[in-house]
XYZ file of C-alpha atoms in Angstrom:
559
model
C -8.093 -0.028 -8.506
C -11.842 -1.109 -7.883
C -12.106 -0.957 -11.647
C -16.149 -1.855 -12.202
C -16.967 1.913 -10.643
C -14.769 2.944 -13.816
C -17.569 1.741 -16.132
C -20.391 4.725 -15.185
C -17.708 7.487 -13.824
C -15.049 7.763 -17.578
C -14.154 7.255 -20.838
C -14.048 3.457 -20.232
C -17.286 2.743 -20.583
C -17.425 1.130 -23.684
C -18.922 -2.290 -22.505
C -22.215 -3.548 -22.903
C -23.749 -3.664 -18.981
C -26.314 -5.864 -20.093
C -24.193 -8.378 -22.378
C -21.653 -8.824 -19.251
C -23.946 -8.826 -16.831
C -25.737 -12.277 -18.503
C -22.154 -13.700 -19.313
C -21.085 -17.289 -17.479
C -19.713 -17.403 -13.907
C -17.161 -19.830 -14.721
C -13.957 -19.560 -15.796
C -10.913 -21.304 -15.200
C -10.947 -22.826 -11.724
C -7.083 -20.889 -11.322
C -7.122 -18.207 -14.147
C -4.629 -19.781 -16.286
C -5.499 -20.935 -19.452
C -6.294 -24.560 -20.321
C -7.309 -25.447 -17.268
C -10.986 -26.910 -16.273
C -13.758 -24.806 -14.362
C -15.291 -25.647 -11.404
C -18.593 -27.781 -10.816
C -20.445 -28.311 -8.515
C -24.079 -26.891 -7.484
C -24.539 -25.068 -3.923
C -27.930 -24.285 -2.754
C -30.359 -20.787 -3.636
C -28.784 -19.248 -1.370
C -24.838 -19.645 -2.155
C -24.552 -20.374 1.305
C -23.847 -24.522 1.223
C -20.400 -26.361 0.070
C -19.957 -30.102 0.241
C -16.959 -28.931 2.627
C -15.408 -31.731 3.383
C -14.089 -31.969 -0.411
C -13.503 -28.906 -0.995
C -11.226 -28.776 1.774
C -9.195 -31.486 0.401
C -7.932 -33.172 3.966
C -11.077 -34.298 5.224
C -12.101 -31.285 7.534
C -14.656 -28.687 6.437
C -12.788 -24.788 5.894
C -14.663 -24.049 8.810
C -13.195 -27.099 10.713
C -10.197 -24.757 12.334
C -8.170 -24.051 15.664
C -8.207 -20.273 14.435
C -12.035 -19.841 12.699
C -12.972 -16.064 12.888
C -10.035 -15.611 15.982
C -8.951 -12.201 16.787
C -6.327 -9.802 17.609
C -7.122 -10.030 21.155
C -8.472 -13.646 21.432
C -4.660 -14.656 20.058
C -3.010 -12.839 22.451
C -4.984 -13.875 24.909
C -4.519 -17.772 24.133
C -0.895 -17.124 24.153
C -0.995 -15.392 27.430
C -2.231 -18.297 28.345
C 0.731 -20.261 27.084
C -2.558 -22.286 25.237
C -0.415 -21.058 21.313
C 2.872 -19.536 20.844
C 3.839 -17.289 17.819
C 5.438 -20.191 16.454
C 2.516 -22.339 16.749
C 0.023 -19.880 15.463
C 2.522 -19.399 12.287
C 1.890 -23.128 11.843
C -0.922 -23.286 11.796
C -1.961 -20.748 9.427
C 0.637 -21.772 7.239
C -1.070 -25.218 6.971
C -4.550 -23.461 6.076
C -2.490 -21.469 3.391
C -1.396 -24.811 2.289
C -4.879 -26.545 3.408
C -7.261 -23.560 1.639
C -5.327 -21.469 -0.820
C -2.902 -24.280 -2.428
C -5.829 -27.158 -2.489
C -8.891 -27.251 -1.746
C -11.576 -24.514 -2.995
C -7.910 -23.315 -3.708
C -8.416 -19.531 -3.400
C -4.879 -18.029 -4.794
C -5.487 -15.238 -2.325
C -1.370 -16.085 -1.035
C 1.024 -15.818 -3.643
C 3.628 -17.162 -1.926
C 4.878 -16.927 1.788
C 7.362 -15.940 3.506
C 9.870 -18.846 4.645
C 11.183 -16.975 7.559
C 7.893 -16.463 9.254
C 9.244 -19.294 11.091
C 12.162 -18.260 12.209
C 10.919 -14.485 13.294
C 8.338 -16.102 15.336
C 10.873 -18.388 17.116
C 12.017 -15.142 17.607
C 9.049 -13.656 19.290
C 8.722 -16.396 20.945
C 12.129 -15.826 23.083
C 10.946 -11.995 23.762
C 7.820 -12.980 25.121
C 9.878 -15.539 27.401
C 12.229 -12.533 28.552
C 9.284 -10.718 29.614
C 9.210 -8.342 25.914
C 6.152 -7.542 24.260
C 5.765 -5.255 21.611
C 2.203 -4.798 21.650
C -0.810 -5.779 20.638
C 0.397 -7.322 17.222
C 3.754 -9.183 18.981
C 3.221 -12.771 17.796
C 0.854 -11.676 15.256
C 0.941 -13.558 11.742
C 0.006 -10.539 9.170
C -0.414 -11.091 5.295
C 0.364 -8.184 3.004
C 0.195 -6.660 -0.991
C 1.990 -7.896 -3.256
C 3.083 -3.996 -4.444
C 4.772 -3.586 -1.187
C 8.017 -3.810 -0.666
C 9.884 -6.596 1.582
C 13.339 -6.329 2.465
C 13.703 -10.152 2.500
C 13.615 -13.361 0.656
C 10.234 -12.559 -0.403
C 9.363 -10.851 -4.158
C 7.426 -7.793 -4.935
C 5.805 -7.559 -8.257
C 2.213 -5.831 -8.392
C 1.279 -9.914 -9.765
C 2.801 -9.069 -13.241
C 5.427 -11.673 -14.741
C 7.902 -8.797 -16.157
C 8.914 -7.781 -12.168
C 9.340 -11.824 -11.443
C 12.886 -11.718 -9.716
C 12.448 -8.327 -7.847
C 13.273 -8.718 -4.316
C 13.330 -5.344 -2.568
C 16.875 -3.922 -0.567
C 14.878 -3.003 1.913
C 11.448 -2.231 3.574
C 9.044 0.253 2.860
C 8.187 2.274 6.068
C 5.078 0.779 6.670
C 6.734 -3.141 6.947
C 9.625 -1.609 9.468
C 7.021 -0.223 11.455
C 5.048 -3.671 10.821
C 8.359 -5.827 12.454
C 8.215 -3.237 14.973
C 5.092 -3.910 16.503
C 6.241 -7.854 16.333
C 4.147 -8.536 13.739
C 5.075 -12.125 12.115
C 5.664 -11.007 8.031
C 3.504 -14.285 7.090
C 4.093 -14.054 3.490
C 2.326 -11.631 0.231
C -1.087 -11.754 -1.475
C -2.614 -12.005 -5.027
C -3.938 -8.709 -6.510
C -5.309 -7.659 -9.531
C -1.711 -6.824 -11.935
C -0.466 -3.917 -11.159
C -3.411 -2.952 -8.956
C -5.795 -3.329 -11.186
C -4.527 -0.313 -13.879
C -3.512 -2.365 -16.731
C -6.526 -2.699 -18.673
C -9.764 -1.486 -19.536
C -11.105 -4.794 -19.169
C -9.347 -6.751 -16.656
C -9.888 -8.900 -13.969
C -10.096 -7.887 -10.823
C -8.424 -10.440 -8.422
C -6.530 -11.972 -11.705
C -2.635 -11.550 -11.767
C -0.601 -12.850 -14.672
C 1.941 -14.300 -12.041
C -0.726 -15.740 -9.038
C -3.492 -15.980 -11.526
C -7.279 -15.619 -10.329
C -8.271 -15.270 -7.006
C -11.720 -16.255 -5.523
C -14.592 -15.242 -3.425
C -14.894 -17.552 -0.650
C -18.413 -17.007 -0.130
C -18.983 -18.472 -3.549
C -15.688 -18.948 -5.332
C -17.178 -18.471 -8.447
C -17.667 -15.035 -7.477
C -14.895 -12.066 -7.502
C -12.962 -11.112 -4.196
C -13.143 -7.404 -6.274
C -9.907 -5.243 -6.586
C -6.887 -4.624 -6.852
C -6.439 -5.989 -3.036
C -8.274 -9.212 -3.817
C -5.900 -11.304 -2.316
C -6.039 -9.389 0.739
C -9.602 -9.098 0.957
C -9.847 -12.914 0.444
C -7.081 -14.263 2.264
C -8.911 -12.612 5.534
C -11.917 -13.658 5.071
C -10.805 -17.267 4.392
C -8.657 -17.364 7.673
C -5.845 -17.486 6.121
C -3.955 -14.545 8.730
C -5.638 -11.935 11.270
C -5.495 -9.644 9.643
C -3.995 -7.585 6.395
C -3.003 -4.559 4.928
C -4.129 -3.999 1.737
C -3.603 -0.637 -0.940
C -5.803 1.717 -2.225
C -5.944 4.539 -4.546
C -9.805 4.823 -5.986
C -11.822 1.070 -3.911
C -8.881 -1.162 -3.691
C -9.088 -1.365 0.111
C -13.121 -0.752 0.323
C -14.148 -2.101 -2.690
C -12.585 -6.419 -1.936
C -13.603 -5.671 2.139
C -17.103 -5.126 1.307
C -17.125 -8.397 -0.933
C -15.336 -10.270 1.451
C -17.197 -9.481 4.452
C -14.880 -7.499 6.166
C -13.886 -4.281 7.799
C -11.672 -1.893 5.536
C -9.421 1.160 6.473
C -8.687 3.842 3.766
C -6.691 5.902 5.468
C -6.011 9.681 4.708
C -3.452 10.393 2.156
C -0.388 10.564 4.546
C -1.444 8.815 7.215
C 0.773 6.037 6.394
C 3.313 6.377 3.871
C 3.751 4.934 0.430
C 7.455 4.625 0.162
C 8.421 1.446 -0.260
C 4.689 0.678 -2.743
C 5.177 0.081 -5.997
C 2.206 2.999 -6.997
C -0.508 4.375 -9.704
C -1.343 8.177 -8.189
C 0.954 10.306 -5.311
C -2.345 11.866 -4.871
C -4.330 9.005 -3.906
C -2.553 6.418 -3.150
C -2.104 4.589 0.891
C -2.464 1.763 2.266
C -4.902 0.324 4.171
C -5.703 -2.887 7.087
C -8.081 -5.365 6.616
C -9.783 -7.032 9.109
C -12.827 -9.299 10.716
C -13.548 -6.482 12.629
C -13.077 -2.958 14.249
C -10.899 -3.801 16.851
C -8.533 -5.446 14.903
C -8.458 -2.880 11.804
C -8.041 -0.191 14.657
C -5.150 -2.176 16.071
C -3.900 -2.760 12.668
C -3.555 1.362 11.451
C -2.065 2.079 15.090
C 0.255 -0.104 14.512
C 1.741 2.002 10.421
C 1.268 5.407 11.576
C 4.316 7.466 11.237
C 6.055 10.358 9.500
C 8.486 9.233 6.712
C 11.065 11.508 4.839
C 10.966 9.386 2.586
C 7.483 10.461 1.211
C 6.700 14.543 2.557
C 2.987 13.913 2.722
C 3.282 11.681 5.565
C 4.419 15.094 7.022
C 1.035 16.919 7.370
C -0.416 13.598 9.520
C 2.479 15.243 12.757
C 0.191 16.448 15.646
C -3.226 13.928 13.834
C -2.427 10.479 14.069
C -2.489 7.996 16.799
C -0.700 5.139 18.042
C -3.628 3.233 19.708
C -7.064 4.562 17.914
C -8.825 1.673 19.883
C -8.932 4.446 22.127
C -12.194 6.591 20.431
C -13.670 2.371 20.005
C -17.284 3.212 21.831
C -20.780 1.526 22.123
C -22.176 4.592 21.623
C -20.265 6.643 19.335
C -23.621 6.964 16.784
C -25.298 8.437 19.729
C -26.190 12.236 18.940
C -23.750 11.586 15.650
C -25.429 13.765 12.734
C -25.124 11.337 9.949
C -25.312 12.041 5.498
C -26.815 9.567 3.803
C -26.103 9.454 0.393
C -30.205 9.245 -1.433
C -28.723 7.579 -5.459
C -28.175 4.233 -3.591
C -31.821 4.567 -2.004
C -33.018 2.700 -5.398
C -31.126 -0.422 -7.134
C -31.143 -4.060 -6.787
C -33.827 -4.428 -4.148
C -31.256 -6.793 -1.930
C -28.901 -4.297 -1.535
C -31.371 -0.894 -1.264
C -32.747 -3.330 1.880
C -29.688 -4.074 3.464
C -28.919 -0.125 3.044
C -32.862 0.981 4.891
C -31.690 -1.540 7.886
C -28.216 0.004 7.731
C -29.681 3.138 8.081
C -32.405 1.562 10.458
C -29.267 0.656 12.746
C -28.196 4.868 12.974
C -31.080 6.063 14.068
C -31.473 3.480 16.707
C -28.236 4.631 17.989
C -29.454 7.523 18.582
C -27.535 9.021 15.555
C -29.666 11.589 13.137
C -29.784 10.760 9.857
C -30.203 13.213 6.121
C -30.988 12.469 3.023
C -28.113 14.237 0.234
C -26.646 13.813 -2.868
C -22.600 13.116 -3.431
C -22.339 10.881 -5.696
C -24.011 13.020 -8.654
C -21.151 16.071 -8.879
C -18.185 13.207 -8.102
C -19.239 11.338 -10.770
C -18.897 13.816 -13.064
C -15.096 14.425 -12.047
C -14.110 11.252 -13.150
C -12.704 11.659 -16.350
C -10.664 14.245 -15.083
C -9.285 11.280 -12.194
C -8.423 9.234 -14.806
C -6.450 11.095 -16.496
C -4.877 11.986 -13.451
C -3.781 8.358 -12.908
C -2.307 8.333 -15.951
C 0.135 10.442 -15.823
C 1.273 10.054 -12.569
C 1.649 5.967 -12.955
C 3.864 6.580 -15.069
C 5.932 9.627 -13.544
C 5.987 7.074 -10.678
C 6.133 3.686 -11.568
C 9.400 4.942 -13.804
C 10.845 6.199 -10.681
C 10.399 2.738 -8.458
C 11.362 1.113 -11.842
C 14.633 2.467 -12.039
C 15.242 2.337 -7.957
C 14.299 -1.139 -7.772
C 16.588 -4.586 -9.051
C 14.256 -5.672 -11.203
C 15.371 -5.504 -14.560
C 12.738 -3.727 -16.640
C 13.955 -0.346 -15.938
C 10.929 1.804 -16.823
C 7.027 1.509 -18.422
C 8.026 1.069 -21.691
C 10.253 -1.787 -20.771
C 7.242 -4.108 -19.068
C 5.285 -3.184 -22.000
C 8.332 -4.338 -24.186
C 8.116 -7.614 -21.466
C 4.306 -8.157 -22.333
C 4.414 -7.790 -25.921
C 7.297 -10.429 -26.158
C 5.481 -13.025 -23.606
C 1.974 -12.516 -24.828
C 0.942 -15.442 -24.211
C 1.783 -15.795 -20.528
C 1.075 -11.918 -19.796
C -1.483 -10.657 -21.358
C -3.426 -14.639 -21.729
C -7.275 -12.813 -20.999
C -7.138 -8.854 -21.230
C -4.001 -6.495 -23.209
C -2.415 -3.491 -21.493
C -4.009 -0.552 -23.426
C -4.082 1.176 -20.036
C 0.089 0.944 -19.585
C 0.649 2.108 -23.134
C -2.048 5.092 -22.665
C 0.148 5.807 -19.617
C 3.012 5.953 -21.634
C 1.842 8.036 -24.260
C 1.548 10.631 -21.653
C 4.097 13.777 -21.180
C 5.662 15.132 -17.398
C 3.646 15.822 -14.618
C 4.786 20.346 -15.446
C 1.859 19.155 -18.323
C -0.725 21.463 -18.683
C -3.949 18.939 -18.983
C -2.439 16.787 -15.961
C -2.343 20.001 -13.708
C -6.159 20.507 -15.195
C -7.184 17.419 -14.044
C -5.584 17.264 -10.754
C -7.048 20.468 -9.682
C -10.745 19.453 -10.976
C -10.151 16.670 -8.956
C -9.010 17.563 -6.045
C -12.414 19.402 -6.403
C -13.963 16.473 -4.400
C -12.399 17.874 -1.284
C -14.339 21.242 -1.670
C -17.673 19.464 -2.575
C -17.158 17.056 0.870
C -16.435 19.749 3.120
C -19.047 21.713 1.506
C -21.340 18.870 2.397
C -19.627 18.290 5.584
C -20.295 21.935 6.747
C -23.497 22.832 5.255
C -25.483 20.301 6.858
C -23.207 20.248 9.998
C -22.373 16.979 9.794
C -20.143 14.590 11.763
C -20.361 11.770 8.776
C -20.973 10.473 5.143
C -22.660 7.021 4.751
C -24.079 4.579 1.902
C -23.299 1.246 0.768
C -19.395 0.307 -0.153
C -20.295 -1.186 -3.866
C -23.165 -3.741 -4.395
C -22.331 -7.588 -4.332
C -19.769 -9.396 -6.303
C -19.947 -10.224 -9.997
C -19.159 -13.203 -11.317
C -15.548 -14.409 -12.039
C -14.862 -13.587 -16.200
C -11.484 -13.100 -18.139
C -13.238 -13.487 -21.260
C -14.945 -9.822 -21.087
C -13.691 -9.095 -17.630
C -15.338 -7.142 -14.391
C -18.761 -5.588 -15.143
C -20.422 -2.938 -13.179
C -23.024 -3.844 -10.180
C -24.823 -0.292 -9.464
C -23.406 0.685 -6.012
C -20.221 1.942 -5.646
C -19.078 4.673 -2.884
C -15.310 4.908 -3.185
C -14.420 8.090 -5.378
C -15.092 11.002 -3.048
C -13.275 9.652 -0.682
C -10.486 8.783 -3.303
C -10.403 11.645 -5.556
C -10.191 14.260 -2.371
C -7.955 11.628 -0.383
C -10.067 11.500 3.041
C -10.334 8.097 4.990
C -13.177 6.315 4.566
C -14.604 3.058 7.072
C -16.287 -0.134 5.721
C -18.697 -2.038 8.143
C -20.634 -5.421 6.895
C -24.107 -4.779 6.956
C -25.802 -8.306 5.777
C -25.180 -10.305 3.385
C -27.432 -10.198 -0.622
C -28.258 -14.050 -1.336
C -25.060 -15.247 0.686
C -22.621 -11.596 -0.522
C -21.333 -9.640 1.761
C -21.997 -6.662 1.309
C -20.245 -3.097 2.714
C -21.247 0.883 4.460
C -19.381 3.080 4.122
C -18.554 6.051 6.835
C -16.180 8.562 5.103
C -15.135 12.870 6.435
C -12.375 14.950 5.919
C -9.080 14.413 6.537
C -7.847 12.915 9.936
C -11.109 12.320 10.933
C -10.048 8.122 11.168
C -10.568 8.071 14.916
C -14.208 9.398 14.740
C -15.061 7.652 11.347
C -13.679 4.377 13.726
C -15.836 5.287 16.797
C -19.702 5.339 14.343
C -18.166 2.095 12.825
C -17.625 0.432 15.776
C -20.645 1.562 17.250
C -22.747 0.696 14.323
C -20.552 -3.129 14.525
C -21.868 -3.403 17.844
C -25.456 -2.872 17.054
C -26.259 -3.859 13.572
C -25.678 -7.248 12.195
C -22.053 -8.549 12.509
C -19.858 -10.662 9.840
C -20.347 -14.380 9.400
C -17.556 -15.869 7.751
C -17.741 -17.622 4.427
C -19.227 -21.334 3.799
C -16.141 -21.952 0.619
C -19.393 -22.165 -1.779
C -19.218 -24.071 -5.191
C -20.594 -22.877 -8.471
C -24.569 -22.124 -8.250
C -25.305 -23.769 -11.944
C -29.266 -21.993 -12.876
């Protein structure tokens, strides 16, 4: 969840935005109680860093052999014999040790896979024997720690209550990932319970993994809930990663960390084996540094899964190769709706938005201003109700079948209360408690809220038809807020995740530039199963517009 959007759109709006915005950026360095605060200074644009000190090894964080590598570039190097899957895996494991655990201490990776090198060795033997599984063969990938892996790693959603929970089998998308030949490098940290624990949570914090940092400026929040996946890909701890989204948790951390993120149509990727929030809105999604890499990962994960009946609807609408849609002229002759609400706000973000719109026009697209957010925002309270009901139902089902000791949401709540100093040192669990107070999915309140929330489909489809659009675009969200473990997240004025999230429709974000050294993304949404069409538009935008800039691991600015 991207909790900041709820500050405006739901009943959670009880916080003083002015007070929060004025709060210091400085918090305990690793998000654990009692630790010292990071210190240091940067230039006024926040893009420099004492790299040698930050890396802790005499090397700058950017001085990395695989810096900004793509799937294609690594495949070429393996084909030429310059690298093997094992040597790539070793390099990324060392990178995680240097940058994530030492150096800037991003806390993006919650656990590395003890079998990663063994997997890489097996894939190297296959390559030597002439067997190549596809473009992901030998490519190290990180996955979010709410996705089951049937191996030695735990699946905890960042919660101390689930420490020791090892899945008996892979989630369906992990099975597909292994079949594609990827090296499962490890698990990424996340906002605990995918940011669905408290009304004043801090994104990127979990009781198990601590506080993940944004690699651009280290006292900035990498956004949630797929904070670890976003920070890790941006910091070159892996090539690509998998996040999950209910509302904003793929696209928001992708935007904040200068990445391409894809939130697919609900049902394109299976959700079985993923710790749930919402049966109607949850989905996994790729996070990458380029549109092509995101497309490659997306294709590897698709497929019907009988354990997730919604995936049956994807039959005939999914592809195993989405790179076929990557057209540098994909915007030519297209009609694009532009959310006019974001033409006002922070001048730096609005300026980038204007430049992005100019890129669309330069590439031959016709631009039509429209208003989508106003009717969508009116659905916010209904959405939150739906999520509360579905979370209780889904988490109770997951826990009942898991190997962990807690077998229900009530057990989780009781554990947190019994272990409050470690489990809840900064914010509490009122969202979990509210969810647990709800009745079943046969409730009239739930059914009425669900009907209202899914009305987002009619709103989007209506605008698409009325203006004969190929997509609707907007600023993904504002710049990264400060890490504030006292007050929690605060709203930065822009968020475009809800329309596609409520509708279950696809959403792709692409970098559109930076404001004071902090990235901002540009969003493309459309109707169900239009991933291919959106990828064509996003790729055309990426090739013609501003490119991602690698992070500088800047220390916090003081005054």
